[in-house]
Amino acid sequence: MVFLYVMETRSAKRKKLLDHVDDNESGEDYLTDLPDAILHYILFLLPIKNIAQTCVLSKRWRHIWYSFPDLDFTTVRQKEGMKFINDVLSIREKQHCCSDIRVLRVGGSFVCSQLNSLIRRAVKSCNVQHLEIDVVTNECFNLPRSVARSDSLRILKMKLLGQGFRLSIVRDGFQTLETLSLSNVVFNEHPNVVMDPLSFPSLRKLSMEKCRGLRHLRVYCQTLVKFSLSECSELDNLEISCAKLEKLSVSRCFNSASSRSSVKIDALKLDRIMWKGNAITDHSSLHNLRSLQKASVCFESVTAAHLTSMSKFFIGLSQSKCLKLETPCFELLSKNKHFAGVIYEAFVNLKSLELHTSKIQELASLFRSSLSLHKLIISITSDSKVHKSIASTQSDRNLSSSSSDERYWKSQSQASKPFLHELKSVTLHGISESEREFSLVKFLLGNTRVLQEMVISCAAGRGCRRLERIESRVMQFYRASFDAKIVFH
Amino acid sequence: MKKLKFIGNPLLQSREKINMSSDKKWLTLKTTEDNEEFVVEESVAIMSNVIKNMVEDGCASSVIPVPRVKGNAMGKIIEFCKKHTEESDEKVLKEFDAEFLNLGPDALYDLMVSANFLEIKVLLDSVTTKVADMIKGKSSEEIRNILKIENDLSAEEIEESRRENCWTRQE
């Protein structure tokens, strides 16, 4: 006899074992065969008020509502909201077997005391696993300590508009918490915050945003895999030391007025780092980033005074295979040949580089470097001092300089050979019809022996005609690589 | 999950060889309720997590018996899985699903039970969305009619529920 024996999925309370004698008796509804989990699945798609209304359909459906695992009250925003929530929770408590909640989402406007009792109830009586609060309160809210004592909470997301909230980090707290997301937290009374492994022993994902008054942050949770920090503009010192961290993103942080700011990162498994719009710190120390694959860096504003720190920052990233540099990094490096040289030499694994610049001729210093890139992406930003005039007058002006551009690039060709001979793919964004740019394109096409693809993308809003003109000109340039395909956007 | 037990019939293995085209693997699914057999490509059949696990565990050598699913439901499921394996355009798939799910509640429920049993997430998602749409915004009476739910609550019980949950619409 051939048979197949399979356990049904996800039926929490009413496990229906394989029962071949389950034909519908006449008159019974369709739903007897369906486990609770599927009926819950259907209802997930409806707003909670509609779901609650199904409790009057029949005994089964009443049970379905009472045992509904995920309660999303964010669609309930009127004044009766709090009463509704409390009523629902009370009914469930009366039912004994149904009081546990898997997901609880709350939105709207609350008085602090109401929010406090709701959260304590959810954590203590309902053993909530996933709690999301996105509310506005009348004053600064203090997150109750009982939240940290929960042994069921895995995901906590708190966003309080307006006055924000305070969080106290409790030793031996948050034992089961895996994901923590905080927005608009007030740290003014405790500007020195440590996310340590004893207070967050299971934490895998951490996101902190708009942390007011946060001056010093140290994160060394040993299970952390993803960390994101943003809009902490008073931050002086950031120290991250997490052996399992794979993705790090820091944006719009650091106090540019500080004179002792610092960043220290030690993350052996770090795969990706995004550093965007941060003020450069006075000291940078990045160690052990041996697994780094992709790095994207954009400093808020960099002056010559910070060159050493910036240089150390980059050298810390030097194991990376892929680097993206936004303004003004590249231009600062081009002006400081010594630092540029040290940095280029450090990036031994780099295969893909993306940079933004407005000074085309300064790319020559990059072409003379020891980097052996396969892929190069250049975004030409407009120099704010030079007004881009219409094509005709520009070509008049540039006729005299086009030959000097060409001569310039010709002079670079010998020194650029080692660099250009490795390039397989080049992308140029923001191309207009300036002679400077045509000279660059001509130079690149004429000296890249193994080029497979060149992508030329017009500056935004320039229209088809311009693209056609650019295309017809570029297609006439000599190509060192017969295989090269040129694509125009 | 209980471990799957499957005893293959060696006599049927030869039939599998006859069915094969050179580069595609084929499986035979047999609904045990009405003994209908369906020959499908493995790539289509493994849209069902249950079948996928069996194939990966190496217990699906010839005919796979599928209990609890009737022949006509199986046919529809295979049609669905085939389309979703062949087509990758979102728009086309959406149109197909809308047309495909234009069924009465009985057929929809058969599909839901089967999709849940066979663990075909894409199909389960589509059918449950359709059912949710059918009951969204409807009154209790209307929902009872659509889903053929027998009202076994007494008038007092209904009144009590309405009082406890004071937000219920008056009908």
XYZ file of C-alpha atoms in Angstrom:
660
model
C 0.000 0.000 0.000
C 1.278 3.350 -0.931
C 0.481 6.197 1.415
C 1.383 9.757 2.093
C 1.358 11.194 5.573
C 1.705 14.917 5.966
C 1.185 17.236 8.915
C -0.954 20.243 8.217
C 0.619 23.614 8.525
C 0.370 26.161 11.276
C -2.843 25.147 12.971
C -2.199 26.527 16.414
C -5.083 25.443 18.589
C -7.103 23.076 16.439
C -4.725 20.630 14.787
C -6.714 18.664 12.291
C -4.963 15.396 11.631
C -5.292 13.583 8.364
C -8.818 12.279 8.464
C -10.161 10.650 5.376
C -13.683 10.623 6.717
C -14.158 14.347 6.474
C -16.794 14.714 3.792
C -19.085 17.619 4.429
C -22.308 16.639 6.016
C -25.164 18.261 4.229
C -25.884 21.785 5.344
C -22.565 22.434 7.008
C -20.626 25.449 5.949
C -17.510 25.251 3.847
C -15.253 26.312 6.562
C -15.165 23.188 8.710
C -12.305 21.848 6.656
C -10.289 24.979 6.965
C -7.992 25.313 9.955
C -8.170 28.497 12.045
C -4.910 29.630 10.526
C -6.426 29.989 7.043
C -9.440 31.916 8.269
C -7.070 34.205 10.123
C -5.071 34.504 6.919
C -8.134 35.699 5.033
C -9.009 38.206 7.703
C -5.501 39.666 7.905
C -6.311 41.504 4.721
C -9.206 43.434 6.262
C -9.149 46.451 8.581
C -9.569 45.436 12.193
C -13.059 46.799 12.619
C -14.312 44.572 9.806
C -12.540 41.627 11.352
C -14.132 42.295 14.727
C -17.550 42.377 13.113
C -17.231 38.767 12.004
C -17.687 37.670 15.590
C -21.478 37.800 15.160
C -21.546 35.428 12.211
C -21.443 32.151 14.113
C -19.802 30.430 17.081
C -16.855 29.375 14.975
C -16.304 32.881 13.683
C -16.611 34.291 17.160
C -13.801 31.999 18.191
C -11.825 33.057 15.127
C -12.063 36.673 16.216
C -11.247 35.967 19.854
C -8.184 33.981 18.842
C -7.050 36.379 16.148
C -3.290 36.494 16.611
C -2.304 39.781 14.997
C -4.083 42.924 16.095
C -3.408 45.961 13.987
C -5.195 48.923 15.489
C -3.465 51.507 13.322
C -6.617 51.962 11.245
C -8.511 52.974 14.383
C -7.770 56.567 15.006
C -10.802 58.262 16.375
C -11.524 59.103 19.973
C -13.058 55.698 20.756
C -9.832 54.061 19.698
C -8.552 53.472 23.232
C -11.858 52.067 24.419
C -12.022 49.704 21.461
C -8.538 48.409 22.137
C -9.220 47.904 25.815
C -12.517 46.163 25.097
C -10.875 43.776 22.678
C -8.123 42.928 25.128
C -10.612 42.440 27.968
C -12.726 39.996 25.981
C -9.659 37.986 25.152
C -8.592 37.853 28.767
C -12.050 36.559 29.714
C -11.645 33.803 27.147
C -8.502 32.555 28.896
C -7.176 30.474 26.062
C -7.073 33.382 23.642
C -5.383 36.185 25.457
C -1.968 35.812 23.860
C -1.228 38.192 21.018
C 1.402 37.686 18.364
C 1.460 41.139 16.783
C 0.083 44.344 18.229
C 0.203 47.576 16.216
C -1.040 50.824 17.596
C -1.320 54.222 15.963
C -2.982 57.541 16.629
C -2.892 59.970 19.454
C -2.610 58.930 23.088
C -2.313 60.344 26.549
C 0.851 58.977 28.172
C -0.929 57.162 30.973
C -3.167 55.312 28.495
C -0.217 54.285 26.379
C 1.656 53.168 29.465
C -1.116 50.862 30.670
C -1.721 49.520 27.184
C 1.919 48.588 26.722
C 2.159 47.016 30.168
C -0.980 45.019 29.528
C 0.231 43.844 26.134
C 3.554 42.742 27.533
C 2.440 41.212 30.814
C -0.965 39.673 30.133
C -0.879 39.163 26.408
C 2.718 37.989 26.007
C 2.989 40.027 22.857
C 5.787 39.014 20.489
C 5.784 41.914 18.081
C 4.880 45.373 19.319
C 4.694 48.417 17.060
C 3.844 51.836 18.372
C 3.547 54.805 16.021
C 1.798 57.507 17.973
C 1.719 61.079 19.135
C 1.590 61.747 22.857
C 0.821 64.833 24.874
C 4.218 64.883 26.557
C 7.458 62.951 26.651
C 6.688 59.286 27.254
C 8.664 56.966 29.512
C 8.781 53.447 28.212
C 7.757 51.196 31.110
C 10.507 48.987 32.464
C 8.299 45.929 32.275
C 8.867 45.923 28.532
C 12.478 45.012 29.125
C 11.439 42.156 31.422
C 9.252 40.492 28.827
C 10.224 36.952 27.906
C 8.166 36.851 24.733
C 8.928 40.138 22.998
C 10.946 39.614 19.850
C 10.242 42.746 17.841
C 9.802 46.245 19.231
C 9.270 49.306 17.065
C 8.633 52.621 18.739
C 8.104 55.891 17.021
C 6.722 58.773 18.968
C 6.183 62.046 17.193
C 6.156 65.286 19.074
C 7.801 65.064 22.456
C 9.419 61.710 21.899
C 10.110 59.106 24.554
C 12.724 57.959 27.010
C 14.114 54.508 27.121
C 16.072 53.083 29.999
C 18.444 50.292 29.225
C 18.105 47.566 31.785
C 20.730 44.999 32.647
C 19.418 41.468 31.937
C 16.522 42.966 30.128
C 15.183 42.279 26.637
C 16.264 38.669 26.759
C 14.321 37.609 23.692
C 14.393 40.827 21.663
C 15.673 40.363 18.122
C 14.602 43.545 16.366
C 14.583 47.004 17.874
C 13.601 50.137 16.030
C 13.516 53.490 17.807
C 12.557 56.856 16.422
C 12.546 60.161 18.260
C 14.150 59.058 21.491
C 15.156 61.556 24.131
C 18.580 60.910 25.609
C 19.198 64.373 27.026
C 19.413 63.168 30.619
C 21.554 60.203 29.623
C 23.687 61.311 26.686
C 26.002 58.364 27.085
C 24.370 55.202 25.777
C 25.765 51.714 25.688
C 24.025 48.891 23.837
C 25.736 45.992 25.509
C 25.331 42.250 25.075
C 23.945 41.724 28.578
C 21.107 44.129 28.029
C 20.396 42.874 24.507
C 21.621 39.289 24.302
C 19.573 38.264 21.254
C 19.482 41.483 19.271
C 19.958 41.048 15.525
C 18.595 44.222 13.989
C 18.895 47.669 15.475
C 17.680 50.943 14.065
C 18.000 54.240 15.883
C 16.754 57.434 14.387
C 16.408 60.994 15.641
C 18.067 60.424 18.972
C 17.966 63.738 20.710
C 20.769 64.571 23.056
C 22.730 61.446 22.190
C 26.406 62.321 22.541
C 28.240 59.054 23.007
C 27.071 55.731 21.659
C 28.773 52.432 22.076
C 27.315 49.321 20.511
C 28.864 45.958 21.181
C 26.001 43.451 21.021
C 27.523 40.200 19.893
C 24.529 38.912 17.932
C 23.878 42.105 15.975
C 23.705 41.661 12.212
C 22.251 44.939 10.984
C 22.647 48.406 12.489
C 21.308 51.674 11.235
C 21.787 55.061 12.857
C 20.396 58.274 11.464
C 19.794 61.895 12.297
C 21.761 62.069 15.486
C 23.268 65.455 14.936
C 24.638 65.904 18.442
C 26.672 62.739 18.340
C 30.296 63.170 19.373
C 31.551 59.628 19.622
C 30.427 56.423 18.003
C 32.003 53.106 18.807
C 30.861 49.889 17.186
C 32.408 46.567 17.946
C 30.238 43.683 16.761
C 31.696 40.445 15.490
C 28.621 39.398 13.522
C 27.639 42.749 12.052
C 27.055 42.527 8.308
C 25.332 45.750 7.338
C 25.980 49.177 8.765
C 24.365 52.440 7.797
C 25.071 55.783 9.417
C 23.522 58.917 7.995
C 23.251 62.547 8.967
C 25.023 62.054 12.245
C 27.809 63.721 14.188
C 28.203 67.151 15.526
C 30.159 69.246 13.089
C 30.853 71.853 15.753
C 32.630 69.400 18.005
C 36.425 69.315 18.104
C 36.845 65.870 19.607
C 34.429 63.761 17.635
C 35.427 60.227 16.784
C 34.287 57.051 15.169
C 35.628 53.583 15.869
C 34.424 50.523 14.038
C 35.568 46.964 14.482
C 33.400 44.483 12.600
C 34.998 41.399 11.156
C 31.983 40.231 9.187
C 30.935 43.608 7.845
C 29.797 43.228 4.261
C 28.317 46.624 3.479
C 28.763 50.065 4.921
C 26.850 53.166 4.044
C 28.120 56.465 5.370
C 25.951 59.263 4.129
C 25.762 62.921 4.903
C 27.751 62.627 8.112
C 29.992 65.359 9.393
C 33.570 64.160 9.288
C 34.873 63.219 12.706
C 38.153 64.487 14.083
C 39.368 60.952 14.611
C 38.561 57.848 12.636
C 39.587 54.343 13.373
C 38.191 51.475 11.315
C 39.683 48.073 12.023
C 39.303 44.547 10.858
C 36.838 45.206 8.088
C 38.186 42.223 6.234
C 34.887 41.019 4.791
C 33.911 44.343 3.324
C 32.413 44.116 -0.140
C 30.654 47.444 -0.676
C 31.219 50.867 0.765
C 29.388 54.072 -0.012
C 30.727 57.285 1.464
C 29.462 60.829 1.425
C 30.657 63.346 3.943
C 28.626 66.393 4.747
C 31.444 68.847 4.243
C 35.134 68.233 4.445
C 37.869 70.754 4.928
C 41.601 70.351 4.591
C 41.855 70.215 8.385
C 40.138 66.847 8.374
C 42.270 65.234 5.735
C 44.106 62.920 8.093
C 40.898 61.650 9.600
C 39.304 61.208 6.194
C 42.359 59.389 4.954
C 42.327 57.009 7.921
C 38.622 56.443 7.372
C 39.187 55.390 3.798
C 42.146 53.212 4.619
C 39.899 51.427 7.085
C 37.596 50.583 4.174
C 40.390 49.492 1.893
C 39.478 45.808 1.740
C 36.313 46.689 -0.112
C 35.656 45.470 -3.647
C 33.212 48.209 -4.470
C 33.369 51.878 -3.493
C 31.099 54.817 -4.073
C 32.386 58.317 -3.377
C 30.072 61.249 -3.397
C 31.107 64.863 -3.459
C 33.240 66.405 -2.225
C 35.522 63.479 -1.400
C 37.016 62.896 -4.805
C 37.827 66.524 -5.434
C 39.485 66.889 -2.080
C 41.591 63.830 -2.806
C 42.569 65.181 -6.198
C 43.875 68.333 -4.601
C 45.934 66.407 -2.100
C 48.030 64.059 -4.138
C 49.850 62.583 -1.181
C 46.705 61.417 0.550
C 45.191 60.301 -2.706
C 48.213 58.168 -3.466
C 48.173 56.494 -0.060
C 44.480 55.747 -0.329
C 44.585 54.408 -3.877
C 47.433 52.132 -2.974
C 45.561 50.751 0.023
C 42.545 49.623 -2.007
C 44.090 46.427 -3.297
C 40.807 44.562 -3.856
C 38.841 47.359 -5.427
C 37.165 46.362 -8.674
C 34.327 48.835 -8.942
C 34.457 52.542 -8.254
C 31.734 55.126 -8.505
C 32.470 58.784 -7.997
C 30.967 62.215 -8.432
C 32.983 65.113 -9.672
C 32.628 68.377 -11.517
C 36.280 68.689 -12.424
C 36.851 66.354 -15.313
C 40.528 66.917 -15.776
C 41.202 65.852 -12.233
C 40.192 62.343 -13.210
C 43.682 62.113 -14.636
C 45.119 61.586 -11.171
C 42.783 58.624 -10.756
C 43.867 57.206 -14.095
C 47.495 57.374 -13.016
C 46.844 55.474 -9.792
C 47.686 51.867 -9.065
C 44.047 50.795 -8.847
C 43.035 47.953 -11.135
C 39.344 48.517 -11.643
C 37.030 46.546 -13.843
C 34.153 48.932 -13.514
C 34.156 52.707 -13.344
C 31.134 54.952 -12.922
C 31.529 58.711 -13.140
C 28.746 61.146 -12.394
C 29.533 64.562 -13.730
C 27.971 67.134 -11.494
C 27.686 70.679 -12.662
C 30.150 73.127 -11.247
C 28.011 75.687 -9.481
C 30.272 78.523 -10.520
C 30.045 77.848 -14.225
C 26.647 78.376 -15.759
C 25.861 75.744 -18.364
C 24.810 77.771 -21.374
C 23.007 76.442 -24.435
C 24.849 74.177 -26.831
C 25.610 76.606 -29.626
C 27.357 79.305 -27.629
C 29.128 76.638 -25.656
C 30.608 75.024 -28.715
C 31.823 78.466 -29.894
C 33.529 79.048 -26.590
C 35.007 75.643 -26.434
C 36.431 75.391 -29.932
C 39.616 76.902 -28.769
C 39.752 74.794 -25.599
C 38.768 71.518 -27.272
C 42.174 71.123 -28.794
C 43.836 71.925 -25.499
C 41.629 69.296 -23.824
C 42.665 66.781 -26.424
C 46.301 67.629 -25.994
C 45.903 67.314 -22.265
C 44.414 63.857 -22.494
C 46.982 62.777 -25.043
C 49.658 63.702 -22.561
C 47.994 61.467 -19.993
C 47.681 58.402 -22.154
C 51.054 56.842 -21.389
C 50.748 57.175 -17.628
C 47.129 56.002 -17.687
C 47.827 52.810 -19.617
C 48.019 50.371 -16.681
C 44.775 51.677 -15.214
C 42.806 51.850 -18.449
C 43.942 48.478 -19.693
C 41.933 46.710 -16.995
C 38.681 48.584 -17.431
C 35.819 46.490 -18.734
C 32.887 48.756 -18.060
C 32.574 52.522 -17.943
C 29.426 54.490 -17.161
C 29.194 58.251 -17.506
C 26.247 60.102 -16.014
C 25.319 63.713 -16.533
C 26.839 64.094 -19.968
C 25.995 67.298 -21.777
C 27.530 68.561 -24.988
C 30.567 70.216 -23.546
C 33.877 69.674 -25.312
C 35.508 68.766 -22.052
C 33.231 65.775 -21.765
C 33.662 64.735 -25.378
C 37.415 64.809 -24.940
C 37.097 62.529 -21.954
C 34.868 60.085 -23.820
C 37.246 60.076 -26.769
C 40.178 59.467 -24.478
C 38.479 56.607 -22.700
C 37.275 54.908 -25.854
C 40.639 55.246 -27.456
C 42.632 53.723 -24.602
C 40.565 50.966 -23.016
C 41.689 47.776 -24.719
C 39.424 45.336 -22.922
C 36.351 47.521 -22.687
C 33.122 45.583 -23.056
C 30.587 48.261 -22.398
C 30.272 52.011 -22.149
C 27.065 53.583 -20.936
C 26.494 57.265 -21.615
C 23.678 58.885 -19.784
C 22.508 62.404 -20.468
C 22.084 65.078 -17.859
C 18.479 65.076 -16.726
C 15.823 66.732 -18.829
C 17.910 67.285 -21.905
C 15.669 65.595 -24.430
C 16.101 63.180 -27.294
C 17.655 65.552 -29.793
C 20.629 66.219 -27.611
C 21.087 62.529 -26.978
C 21.055 61.914 -30.726
C 23.693 64.557 -31.313
C 25.879 63.102 -28.603
C 25.377 59.627 -29.986
C 26.298 60.572 -33.537
C 29.465 62.256 -32.365
C 30.591 59.527 -30.010
C 29.980 56.716 -32.481
C 32.646 58.258 -34.701
C 35.365 58.115 -32.096
C 38.091 55.525 -32.460
C 37.650 52.533 -30.179
C 40.580 50.557 -28.847
C 38.337 47.603 -28.055
C 36.381 46.066 -30.943
C 34.010 44.345 -28.529
C 32.940 47.524 -26.847
C 29.204 48.207 -26.898
C 28.079 51.771 -26.365
C 24.678 52.389 -24.834
C 22.980 55.771 -24.683
C 20.274 56.766 -22.212
C 6.668 18.098 10.756
C 6.237 14.369 10.749
C 8.699 12.594 8.540
C 7.231 11.646 5.190
C 6.792 7.945 4.529
C 6.673 6.887 0.957
C 6.987 3.428 -0.481
C 7.564 3.414 -4.208
C 6.244 0.774 -6.515
C 9.171 -0.538 -8.590
C 6.874 -1.655 -11.404
C 5.827 1.898 -12.054
C 9.355 3.175 -12.478
C 9.517 1.863 -16.007
C 6.488 3.953 -16.904
C 8.326 7.026 -15.735
C 11.084 6.323 -18.249
C 8.615 6.123 -21.139
C 7.092 9.474 -20.227
C 10.306 11.411 -20.206
C 11.404 13.898 -22.774
C 15.127 14.321 -22.821
C 15.750 17.363 -20.692
C 12.661 17.711 -18.477
C 11.771 15.722 -15.419
C 8.214 14.553 -15.085
C 6.194 13.443 -12.113
C 2.871 11.675 -11.857
C 0.451 12.928 -9.257
C -2.437 10.697 -8.339
C -5.414 11.919 -6.354
C -6.293 9.020 -4.073
C -9.893 10.101 -3.568
C -10.899 9.556 -7.146
C -7.802 7.875 -8.636
C -7.104 10.464 -11.281
C -3.562 10.760 -12.516
C -1.795 13.883 -13.696
C 1.576 13.944 -15.394
C 3.340 17.219 -14.696
C 6.797 18.686 -15.095
C 8.779 18.603 -11.894
C 9.360 22.352 -12.090
C 5.602 22.889 -11.969
C 4.930 20.322 -9.258
C 7.508 21.739 -6.885
C 5.498 24.936 -6.537
C 3.919 22.816 -3.830
C 6.257 22.842 -0.870
C 5.042 19.399 0.154
C 5.950 17.876 -3.199
C 9.177 19.858 -3.292
C 10.243 18.370 0.033
C 9.439 14.896 -1.167
C 11.477 15.359 -4.305
C 14.399 16.769 -2.351
C 14.224 13.983 0.204
C 14.412 11.547 -2.651
C 11.127 9.797 -1.961
C 9.326 10.779 -5.146
C 10.468 8.187 -7.594
C 7.306 7.375 -9.489
C 3.708 8.111 -8.682
C 3.001 10.569 -5.900
C -0.301 9.918 -4.186
C -2.165 13.005 -3.097
C -4.967 12.487 -0.614
C -7.717 14.973 0.267
C -7.573 16.733 -3.076
C -10.204 15.849 -5.648
C -9.361 15.365 -9.315
C -10.984 18.527 -10.622
C -9.312 20.675 -7.951
C -5.981 19.052 -8.780
C -6.478 19.880 -12.431
C -7.125 23.524 -11.655
C -4.147 23.690 -9.317
C -1.853 22.286 -11.975
C -3.201 24.821 -14.464
C -2.403 27.596 -11.984
C 1.082 26.339 -11.208
C 1.873 25.848 -14.856
C 0.940 29.427 -15.707
C 2.932 30.787 -12.813
C 6.025 28.805 -13.764
C 5.840 29.805 -17.429
C 4.937 33.457 -17.125
C 6.996 36.085 -15.357
C 5.141 39.243 -16.383
C 3.308 40.557 -13.301
C 0.501 42.143 -15.305
C -0.242 39.005 -17.277
C -0.253 36.918 -14.107
C -2.625 39.325 -12.373
C -5.067 39.126 -15.259
C -4.774 35.364 -15.317
C -5.436 35.111 -11.582
C -8.518 37.345 -11.793
C -9.938 35.179 -14.560
C -8.876 31.931 -12.910
C -10.459 32.782 -9.562
C -13.792 33.685 -11.097
C -15.331 30.708 -9.357
C -18.172 30.017 -6.997
C -17.495 29.733 -3.260
C -17.428 25.893 -3.329
C -14.637 25.799 -5.857
C -12.770 28.580 -4.063
C -12.912 26.652 -0.815
C -11.709 23.472 -2.446
C -8.797 25.456 -3.809
C -8.030 26.990 -0.430
C -8.047 23.672 1.384
C -5.893 22.074 -1.294
C -3.481 24.979 -1.545
C -3.038 24.931 2.208
C -2.580 21.175 2.289
C -0.085 21.169 -0.558
C 1.582 24.332 0.758
C 1.381 26.405 -2.420
C 1.818 29.882 -1.029
C 1.183 31.828 -4.240
C -2.150 30.111 -4.810
C -3.183 30.415 -1.173
C -2.376 34.131 -1.206
C -4.440 34.685 -4.361
C -7.470 32.763 -3.152
C -7.497 34.283 0.331
C -7.209 37.785 -1.147
C -10.163 37.012 -3.365
C -12.256 35.750 -0.457
C -11.315 38.784 1.657
C -12.443 41.033 -1.185
C -15.714 39.160 -1.342
C -16.561 39.844 2.284
C -15.024 43.291 2.665
C -17.546 45.930 3.617
C -20.463 43.534 3.608
C -23.002 43.208 6.399
C -23.114 40.093 8.560
C -26.161 38.722 6.732
C -24.493 39.191 3.371
C -21.326 37.500 4.556
C -23.312 34.574 5.924
C -24.924 34.170 2.520
C -21.682 34.379 0.587
C -19.792 31.947 2.805
C -22.858 29.813 3.578
C -22.324 30.203 7.308
C -24.988 28.791 9.543
C -25.847 31.137 12.358
C -25.619 29.060 15.517
C -25.519 31.963 17.924
C -28.611 32.726 19.962
C -30.109 36.192 19.856
C -28.768 36.872 23.364
C -25.261 35.813 22.383
C -25.332 38.141 19.412
C -26.608 40.974 21.566
C -23.872 40.310 24.128
C -21.213 40.380 21.434
C -22.586 43.641 20.134
C -22.486 45.150 23.590
C -18.960 43.943 24.307
C -17.774 45.220 21.008
C -19.631 48.497 20.914
C -18.304 49.458 17.521
C -20.366 46.877 15.594
C -22.584 48.420 12.963
C -26.282 48.291 13.617
C -28.026 46.025 11.148
